[in-house]
Coordinates of C-alpha atoms in Angstrom, one line a residue:
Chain A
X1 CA 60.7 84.0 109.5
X2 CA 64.1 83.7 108.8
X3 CA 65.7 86.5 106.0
X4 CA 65.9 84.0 103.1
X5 CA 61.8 83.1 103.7
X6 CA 61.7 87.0 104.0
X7 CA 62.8 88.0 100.7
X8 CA 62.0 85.5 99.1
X9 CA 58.2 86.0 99.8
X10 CA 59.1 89.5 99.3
X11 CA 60.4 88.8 95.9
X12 CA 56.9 86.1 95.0
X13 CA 54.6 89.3 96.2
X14 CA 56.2 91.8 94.4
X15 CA 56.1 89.5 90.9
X16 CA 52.6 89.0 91.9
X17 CA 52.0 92.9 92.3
X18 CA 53.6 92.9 89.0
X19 CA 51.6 90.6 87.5
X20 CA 48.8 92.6 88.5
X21 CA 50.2 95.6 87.5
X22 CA 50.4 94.4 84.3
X23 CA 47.4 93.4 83.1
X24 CA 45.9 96.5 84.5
X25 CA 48.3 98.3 81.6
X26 CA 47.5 95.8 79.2
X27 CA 43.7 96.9 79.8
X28 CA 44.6 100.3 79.7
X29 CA 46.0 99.9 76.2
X30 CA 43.2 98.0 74.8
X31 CA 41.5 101.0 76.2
X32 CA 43.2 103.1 73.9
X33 CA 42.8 100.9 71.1
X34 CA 39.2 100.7 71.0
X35 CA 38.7 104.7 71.6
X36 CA 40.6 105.3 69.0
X37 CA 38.4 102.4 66.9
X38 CA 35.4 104.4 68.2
X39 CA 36.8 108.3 66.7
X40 CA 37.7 106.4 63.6
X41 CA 34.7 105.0 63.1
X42 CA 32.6 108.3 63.7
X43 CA 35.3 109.8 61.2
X44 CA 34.6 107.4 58.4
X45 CA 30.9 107.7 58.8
X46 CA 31.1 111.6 58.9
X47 CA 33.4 111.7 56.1
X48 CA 31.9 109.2 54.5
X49 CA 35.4 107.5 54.1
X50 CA 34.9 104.0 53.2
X51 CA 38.6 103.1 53.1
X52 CA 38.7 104.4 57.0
X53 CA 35.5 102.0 57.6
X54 CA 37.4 99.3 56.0
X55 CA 40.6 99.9 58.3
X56 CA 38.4 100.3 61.6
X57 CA 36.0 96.9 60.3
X58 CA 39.8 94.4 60.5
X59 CA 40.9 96.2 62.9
X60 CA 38.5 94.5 64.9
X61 CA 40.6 91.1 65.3
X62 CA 43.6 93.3 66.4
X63 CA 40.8 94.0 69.6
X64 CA 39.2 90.4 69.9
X65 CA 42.8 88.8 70.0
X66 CA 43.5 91.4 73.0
X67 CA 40.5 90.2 74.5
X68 CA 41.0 86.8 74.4
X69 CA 45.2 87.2 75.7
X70 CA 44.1 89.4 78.9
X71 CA 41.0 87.1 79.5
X72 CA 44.0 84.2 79.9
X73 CA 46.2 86.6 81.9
X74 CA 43.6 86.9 84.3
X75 CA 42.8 83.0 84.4
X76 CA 46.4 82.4 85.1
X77 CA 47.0 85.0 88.0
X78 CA 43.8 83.5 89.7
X79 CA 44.9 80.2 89.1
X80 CA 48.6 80.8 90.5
X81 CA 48.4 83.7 92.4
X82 CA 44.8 82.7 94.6
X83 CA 44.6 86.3 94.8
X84 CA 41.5 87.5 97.6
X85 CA 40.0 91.1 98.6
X86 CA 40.6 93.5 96.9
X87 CA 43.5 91.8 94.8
X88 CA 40.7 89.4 93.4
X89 CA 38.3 92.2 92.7
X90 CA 41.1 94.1 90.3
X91 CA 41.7 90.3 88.3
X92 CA 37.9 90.6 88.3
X93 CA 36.9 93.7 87.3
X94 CA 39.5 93.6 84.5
X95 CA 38.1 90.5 82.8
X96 CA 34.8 92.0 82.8
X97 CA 36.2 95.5 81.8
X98 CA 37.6 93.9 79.0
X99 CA 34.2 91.9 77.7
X100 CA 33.2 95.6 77.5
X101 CA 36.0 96.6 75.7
X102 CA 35.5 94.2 72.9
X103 CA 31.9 94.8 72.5
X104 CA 32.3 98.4 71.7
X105 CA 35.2 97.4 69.4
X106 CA 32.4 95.8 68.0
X107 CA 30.2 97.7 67.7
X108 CA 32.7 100.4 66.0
X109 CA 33.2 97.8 63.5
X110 CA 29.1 98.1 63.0
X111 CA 29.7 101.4 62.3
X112 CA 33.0 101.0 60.0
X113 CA 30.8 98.6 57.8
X114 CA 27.8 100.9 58.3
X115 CA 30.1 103.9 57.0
X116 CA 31.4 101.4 53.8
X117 CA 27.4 100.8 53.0
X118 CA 26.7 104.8 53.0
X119 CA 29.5 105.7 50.1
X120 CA 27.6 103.1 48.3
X121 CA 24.2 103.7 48.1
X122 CA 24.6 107.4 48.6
X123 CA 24.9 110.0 52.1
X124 CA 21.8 109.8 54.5
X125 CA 19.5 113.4 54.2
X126 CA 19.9 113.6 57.8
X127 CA 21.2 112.4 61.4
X128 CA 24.9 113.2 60.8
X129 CA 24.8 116.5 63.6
X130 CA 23.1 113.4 65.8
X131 CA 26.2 111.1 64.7
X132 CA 29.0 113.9 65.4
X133 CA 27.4 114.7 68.6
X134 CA 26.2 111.1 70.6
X135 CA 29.7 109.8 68.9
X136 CA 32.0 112.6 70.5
X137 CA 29.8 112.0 74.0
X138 CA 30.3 108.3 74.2
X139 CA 34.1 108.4 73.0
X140 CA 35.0 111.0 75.7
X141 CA 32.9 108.3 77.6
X142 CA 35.2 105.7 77.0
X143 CA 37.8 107.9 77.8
X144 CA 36.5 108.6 81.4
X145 CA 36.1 105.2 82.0
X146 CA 39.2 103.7 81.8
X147 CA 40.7 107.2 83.5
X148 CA 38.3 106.2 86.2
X149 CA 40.0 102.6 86.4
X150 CA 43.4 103.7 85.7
X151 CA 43.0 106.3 89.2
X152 CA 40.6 104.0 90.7
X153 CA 38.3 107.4 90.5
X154 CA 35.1 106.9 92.1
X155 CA 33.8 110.3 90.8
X156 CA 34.4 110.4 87.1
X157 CA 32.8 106.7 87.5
X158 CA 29.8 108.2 88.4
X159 CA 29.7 111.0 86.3
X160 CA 30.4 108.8 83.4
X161 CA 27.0 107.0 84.5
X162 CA 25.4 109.6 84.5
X163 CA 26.5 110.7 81.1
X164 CA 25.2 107.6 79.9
X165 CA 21.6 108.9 81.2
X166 CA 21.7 112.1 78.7
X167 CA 22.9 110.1 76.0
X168 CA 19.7 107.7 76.2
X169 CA 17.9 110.8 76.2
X170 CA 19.4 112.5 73.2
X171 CA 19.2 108.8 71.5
X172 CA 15.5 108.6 71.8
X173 CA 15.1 112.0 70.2
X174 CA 17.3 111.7 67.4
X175 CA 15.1 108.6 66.7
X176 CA 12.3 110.1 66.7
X177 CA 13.1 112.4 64.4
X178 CA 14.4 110.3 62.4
X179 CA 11.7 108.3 62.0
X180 CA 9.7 111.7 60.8
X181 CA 12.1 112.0 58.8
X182 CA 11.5 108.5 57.2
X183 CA 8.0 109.4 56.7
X184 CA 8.8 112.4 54.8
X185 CA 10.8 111.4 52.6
X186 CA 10.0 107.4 52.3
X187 CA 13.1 107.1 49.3
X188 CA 15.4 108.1 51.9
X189 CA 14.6 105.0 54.2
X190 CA 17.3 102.9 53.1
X191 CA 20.3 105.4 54.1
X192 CA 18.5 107.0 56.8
X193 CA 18.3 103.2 58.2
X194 CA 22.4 103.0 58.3
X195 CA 22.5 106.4 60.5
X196 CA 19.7 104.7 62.5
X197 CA 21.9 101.7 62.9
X198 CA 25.0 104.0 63.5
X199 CA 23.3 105.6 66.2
X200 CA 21.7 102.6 68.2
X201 CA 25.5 101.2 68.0
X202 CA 27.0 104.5 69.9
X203 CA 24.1 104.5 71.9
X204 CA 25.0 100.7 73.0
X205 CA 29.1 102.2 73.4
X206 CA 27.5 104.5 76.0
X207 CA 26.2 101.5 77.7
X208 CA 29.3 99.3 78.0
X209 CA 31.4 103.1 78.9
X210 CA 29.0 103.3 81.7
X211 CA 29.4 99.0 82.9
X212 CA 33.2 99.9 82.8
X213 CA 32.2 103.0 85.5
X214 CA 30.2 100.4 87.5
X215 CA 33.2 98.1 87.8
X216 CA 35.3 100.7 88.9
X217 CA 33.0 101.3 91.8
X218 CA 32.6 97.6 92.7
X219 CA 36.5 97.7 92.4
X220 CA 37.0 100.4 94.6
X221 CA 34.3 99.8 97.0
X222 CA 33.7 96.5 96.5
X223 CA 30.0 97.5 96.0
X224 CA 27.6 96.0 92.9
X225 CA 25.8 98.9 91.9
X226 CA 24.8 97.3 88.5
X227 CA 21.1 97.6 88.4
X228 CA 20.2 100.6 90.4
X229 CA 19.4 104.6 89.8
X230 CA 22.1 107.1 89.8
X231 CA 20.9 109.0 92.9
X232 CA 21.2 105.1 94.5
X233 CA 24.2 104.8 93.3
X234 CA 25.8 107.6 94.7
X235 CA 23.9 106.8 97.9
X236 CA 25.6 104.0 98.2
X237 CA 29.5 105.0 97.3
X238 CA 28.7 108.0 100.2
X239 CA 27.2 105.4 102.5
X240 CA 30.8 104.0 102.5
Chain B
X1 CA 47.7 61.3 106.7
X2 CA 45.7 60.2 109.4
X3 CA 42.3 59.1 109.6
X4 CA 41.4 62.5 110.9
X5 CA 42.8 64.5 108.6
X6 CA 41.5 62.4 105.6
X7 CA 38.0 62.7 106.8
X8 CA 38.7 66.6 107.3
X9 CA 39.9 66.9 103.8
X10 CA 37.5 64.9 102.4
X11 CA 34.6 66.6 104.0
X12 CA 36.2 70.0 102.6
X13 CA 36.4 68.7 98.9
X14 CA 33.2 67.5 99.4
X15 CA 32.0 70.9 100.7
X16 CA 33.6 72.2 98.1
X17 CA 31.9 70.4 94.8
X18 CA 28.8 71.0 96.4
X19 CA 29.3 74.5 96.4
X20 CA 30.0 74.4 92.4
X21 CA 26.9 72.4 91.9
X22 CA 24.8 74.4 93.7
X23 CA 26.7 77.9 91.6
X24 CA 25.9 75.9 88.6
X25 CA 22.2 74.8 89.8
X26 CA 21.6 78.8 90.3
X27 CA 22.7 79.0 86.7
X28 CA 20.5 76.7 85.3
X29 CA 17.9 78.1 87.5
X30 CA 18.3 81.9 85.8
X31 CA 18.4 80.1 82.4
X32 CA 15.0 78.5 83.1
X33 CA 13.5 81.9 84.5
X34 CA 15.3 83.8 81.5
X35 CA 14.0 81.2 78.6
X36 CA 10.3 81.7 79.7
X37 CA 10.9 85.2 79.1
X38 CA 11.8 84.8 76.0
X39 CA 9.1 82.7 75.2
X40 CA 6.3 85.1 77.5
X41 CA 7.7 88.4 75.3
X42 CA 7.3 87.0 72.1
X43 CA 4.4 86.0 73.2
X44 CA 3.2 89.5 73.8
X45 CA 4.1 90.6 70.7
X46 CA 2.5 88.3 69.2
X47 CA -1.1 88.1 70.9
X48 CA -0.8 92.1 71.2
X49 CA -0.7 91.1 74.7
X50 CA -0.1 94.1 77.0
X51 CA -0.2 93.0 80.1
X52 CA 2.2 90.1 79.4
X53 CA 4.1 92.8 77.7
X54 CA 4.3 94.5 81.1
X55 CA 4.6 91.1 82.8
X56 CA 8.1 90.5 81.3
X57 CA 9.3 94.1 81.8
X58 CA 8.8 94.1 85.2
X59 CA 10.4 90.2 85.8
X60 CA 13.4 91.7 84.3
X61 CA 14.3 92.9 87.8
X62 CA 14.0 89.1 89.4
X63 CA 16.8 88.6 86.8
X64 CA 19.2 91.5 87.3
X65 CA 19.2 90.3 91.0
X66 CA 19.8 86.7 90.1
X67 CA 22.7 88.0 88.3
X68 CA 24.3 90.1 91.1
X69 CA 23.9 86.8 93.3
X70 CA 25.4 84.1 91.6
X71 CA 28.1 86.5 90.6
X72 CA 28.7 87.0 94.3
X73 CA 28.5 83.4 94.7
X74 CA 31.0 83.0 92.1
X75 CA 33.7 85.6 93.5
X76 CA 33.0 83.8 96.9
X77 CA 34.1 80.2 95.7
X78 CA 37.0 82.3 93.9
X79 CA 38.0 83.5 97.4
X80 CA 38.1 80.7 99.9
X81 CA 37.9 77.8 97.7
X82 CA 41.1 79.0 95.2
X83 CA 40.4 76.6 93.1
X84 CA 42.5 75.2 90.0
X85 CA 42.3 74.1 86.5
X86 CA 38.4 72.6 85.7
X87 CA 37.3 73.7 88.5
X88 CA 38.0 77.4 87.8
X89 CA 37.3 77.3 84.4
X90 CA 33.8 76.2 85.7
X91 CA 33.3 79.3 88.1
X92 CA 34.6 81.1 85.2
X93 CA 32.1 79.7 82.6
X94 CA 29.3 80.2 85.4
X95 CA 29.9 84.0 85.7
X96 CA 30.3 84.5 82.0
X97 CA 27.2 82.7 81.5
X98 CA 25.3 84.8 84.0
X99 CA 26.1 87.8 82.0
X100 CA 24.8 86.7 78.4
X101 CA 21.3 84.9 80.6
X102 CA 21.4 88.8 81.7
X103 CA 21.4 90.6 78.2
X104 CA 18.8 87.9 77.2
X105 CA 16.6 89.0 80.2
X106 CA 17.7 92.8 78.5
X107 CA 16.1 91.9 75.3
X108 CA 13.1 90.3 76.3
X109 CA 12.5 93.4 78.7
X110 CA 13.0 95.7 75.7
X111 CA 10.9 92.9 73.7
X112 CA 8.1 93.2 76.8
X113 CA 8.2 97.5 76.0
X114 CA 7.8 96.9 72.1
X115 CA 4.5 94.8 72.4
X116 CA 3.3 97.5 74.8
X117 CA 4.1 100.1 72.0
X118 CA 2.4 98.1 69.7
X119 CA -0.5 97.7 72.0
X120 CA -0.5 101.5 71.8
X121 CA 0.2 102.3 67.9
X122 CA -2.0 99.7 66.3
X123 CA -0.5 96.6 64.7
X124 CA 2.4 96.9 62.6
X125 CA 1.0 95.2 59.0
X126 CA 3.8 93.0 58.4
X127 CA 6.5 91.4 60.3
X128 CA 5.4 89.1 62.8
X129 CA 6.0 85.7 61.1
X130 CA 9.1 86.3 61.2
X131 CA 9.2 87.2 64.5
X132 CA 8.1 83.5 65.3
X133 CA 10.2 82.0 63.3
X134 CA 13.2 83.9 64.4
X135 CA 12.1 83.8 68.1
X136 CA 11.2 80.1 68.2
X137 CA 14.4 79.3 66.7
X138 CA 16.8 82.1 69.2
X139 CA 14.7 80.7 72.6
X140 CA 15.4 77.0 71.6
X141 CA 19.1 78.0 71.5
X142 CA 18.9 79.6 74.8
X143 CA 17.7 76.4 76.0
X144 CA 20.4 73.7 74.1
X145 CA 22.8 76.2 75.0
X146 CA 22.0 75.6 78.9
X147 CA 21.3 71.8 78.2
X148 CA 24.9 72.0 76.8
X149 CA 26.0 73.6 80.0
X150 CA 24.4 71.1 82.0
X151 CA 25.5 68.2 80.3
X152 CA 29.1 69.4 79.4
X153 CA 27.9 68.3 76.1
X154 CA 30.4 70.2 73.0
X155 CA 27.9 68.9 70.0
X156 CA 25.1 70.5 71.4
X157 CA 27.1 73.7 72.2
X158 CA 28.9 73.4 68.0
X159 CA 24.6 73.0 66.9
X160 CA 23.7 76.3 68.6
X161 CA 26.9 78.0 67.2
X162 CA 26.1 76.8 64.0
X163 CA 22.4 77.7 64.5
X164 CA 23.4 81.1 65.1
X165 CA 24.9 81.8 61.4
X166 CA 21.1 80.9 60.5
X167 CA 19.6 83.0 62.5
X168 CA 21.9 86.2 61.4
X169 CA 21.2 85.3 57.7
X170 CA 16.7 84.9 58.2
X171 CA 17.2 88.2 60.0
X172 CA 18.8 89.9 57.3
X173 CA 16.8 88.7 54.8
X174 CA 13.4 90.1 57.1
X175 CA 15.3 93.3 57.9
X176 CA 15.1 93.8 53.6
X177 CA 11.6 92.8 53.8
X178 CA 10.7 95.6 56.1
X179 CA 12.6 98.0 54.4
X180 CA 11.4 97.6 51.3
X181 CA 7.7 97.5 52.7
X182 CA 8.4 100.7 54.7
X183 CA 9.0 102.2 51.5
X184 CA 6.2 101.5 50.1
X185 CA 3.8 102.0 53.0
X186 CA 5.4 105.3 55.2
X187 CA 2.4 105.6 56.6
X188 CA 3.3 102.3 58.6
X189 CA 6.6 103.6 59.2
X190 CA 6.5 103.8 63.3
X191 CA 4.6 100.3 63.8
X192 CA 6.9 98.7 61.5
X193 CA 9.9 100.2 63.4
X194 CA 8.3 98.5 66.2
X195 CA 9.1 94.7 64.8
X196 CA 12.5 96.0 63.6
X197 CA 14.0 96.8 66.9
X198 CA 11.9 93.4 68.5
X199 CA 13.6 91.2 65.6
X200 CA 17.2 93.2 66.9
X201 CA 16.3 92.2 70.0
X202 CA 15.7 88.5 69.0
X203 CA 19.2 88.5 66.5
X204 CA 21.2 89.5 69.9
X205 CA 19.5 86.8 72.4
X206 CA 21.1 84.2 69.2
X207 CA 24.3 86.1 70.0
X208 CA 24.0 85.5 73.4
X209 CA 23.0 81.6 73.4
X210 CA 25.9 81.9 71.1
X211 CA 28.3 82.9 73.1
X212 CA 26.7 80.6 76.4
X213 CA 27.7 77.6 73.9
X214 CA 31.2 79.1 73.3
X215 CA 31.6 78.9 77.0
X216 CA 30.8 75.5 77.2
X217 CA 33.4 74.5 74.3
X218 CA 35.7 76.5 77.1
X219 CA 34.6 74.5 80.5
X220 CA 35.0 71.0 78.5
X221 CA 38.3 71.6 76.6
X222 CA 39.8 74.5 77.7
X223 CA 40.1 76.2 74.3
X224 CA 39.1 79.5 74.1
X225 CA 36.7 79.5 70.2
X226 CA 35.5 83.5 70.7
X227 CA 36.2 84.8 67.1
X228 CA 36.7 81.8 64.9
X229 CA 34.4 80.4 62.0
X230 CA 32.5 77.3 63.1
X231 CA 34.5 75.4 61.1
X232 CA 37.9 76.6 62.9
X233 CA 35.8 75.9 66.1
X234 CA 35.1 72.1 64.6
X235 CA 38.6 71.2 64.0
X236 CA 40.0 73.1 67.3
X237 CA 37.5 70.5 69.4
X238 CA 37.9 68.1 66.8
X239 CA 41.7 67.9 67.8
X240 CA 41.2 67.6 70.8

């Protein structure tokens, strides 16, 4: 190879790596966007803040339009850049990191609208120490996640999994509570219903945290470990 | 180019579109298994069927592996087949595809566990005519939506978008219904719950066949229509 072919295939891998590079941090801040969506809405539902709810609710295209732009970032680098290993896996996991992004952005717009309906017909009795508590978990959740894909850290990955385990757990007993609640107090049913809603949606936000931990495993291993248990998991990233 | 080299390249292209058929063939395979659980849960719930009930929960895991393969199958083709323009946008399509047939699976599992539950607590007194009206309408959406698939057909995908807006409004209007009955029968509180979460399940799998017929509008023109009214999507295909 003479020099010229040297740096100028020098020069097409290092725009490629900065291709890359870039829709990693383009990732990274819809990351932020959508935690901060997720506090917000928490806030407005807490606080019972409607005009907060509002904000969070239209914030939501501000997220889908970031979805849809890195989605064609990624299109375009596979298409021009034929990327393979674990250059393919990063375009890969990022498209799908980013499906989960939006879906808890939309889900924090459930709970924006959610907040809106409780200043209107009145607070919810109960469930708000549930709220505070499953909404700080699964916001510190999305927080570790994209940490985990910023580092490429297999170990907050996991733990963010397993995370996702207590906050099932804590889920179903709030519910059940609730739901005693309920049948208490049957007037309360209709605002006790929003916190229900509220909950299953943080509850779903836990799940999508913990897809965005399993993609940073497949991305750093280049293992699937949708699918299995947590011990397996870990089984497996040891096995490595 | 010489004979030889024709023949070689042809036999590769060749090669290579029968690899994309047979990704897409998987696809339509999942969809088939994933509609009949649709069909067998709501079944369940229905009949008070149990062991159907359990039938579909246990399936679920014929699904999840379906989805880990084809998504393998899809990185492959990715990988040593770099392919360009339609031809990526169909491997793309394929993999987002697999995802929603997943959640579907998800939802009919979680279906599957309701009609246990129900099995368990006694019928819930109200409820399940919706439940197959709703889930009549959400698995015949799966279905056109994976007709639309395999027939690159855009009106059939624009029907199941538009079919989707019904669906949201019949379950809003049932989710009042229960509500309102809870209220006035606590007692019934915990079955009723029951066919609340079943009828969430059967809103999302419309939100899912949803977005499989979004995807198709994606393979056959190449616009992205995530996040715009139907009638927005209309024109965009429209102008075409």
């Amino acid at each position: 190879m003479d020099l010229d072919q040297d740096a100028y295939t020098h020069h097409i891998s290092q725009q490629f790596n900065d291709e890359l590079e870039q829709a990693k941090n383009h990732l990274l801040e819809m990351g932020g966007l959508v935690e901060r969506q997720v506090g917000d809405a928490i806030k407005a539902l807490i606080d019972a803040d409607s005009e907060l709810g509002d904000r969070v609710q239209k914030k939501d295209d501000q997220v889908n339009r970031m979805e849809i732009e890195i989605d064609e970032e990624c299109t375009r680098i596979i298409a021009r850049r034929q990327p393979a290993a674990s250059d393919l896996r990063l375009v890969i996991a990022t498209s799908k990191a980013v499906s989960d992004l939006e879906r808890i952005g939309d889900e924090s717009a459930k709970i924006g609208r959610l907040a809106m309906k409780l200043c209107e017909e009145g607070e919810a009795p109960r469930g708000y120490v549930e709220i505070r508590h499953i909404g700080d978990r699964v916001r510190r959740m999305t927080q570790e996640a994209l940490t985990a894909f910023a580092r490429l850290d297999v170990d907050t990955a996991l733990n963010v999994a397993r995370e996702d385990k207590d906050v099932d757990r804590e889920y179903e007993s709030a519910m059940r509570e609730l739901v005693t609640y309920m049948m208490e107090d049957p007037r309360s049913i209709k605002r006790v219903m929003n916190i229900i809603w509220s909950l299953r949606s943080l509850e779903r936000i836990g799940d999508h945290a913990r897809n965005i931990a399993e993609n940073v495993i497949y991305l750093v291993k280049g293992t699937d470990v949708r699918h299995i248990s947590i011990d397996e998991m870990q089984r497996q990233v040891q096995d490595d």
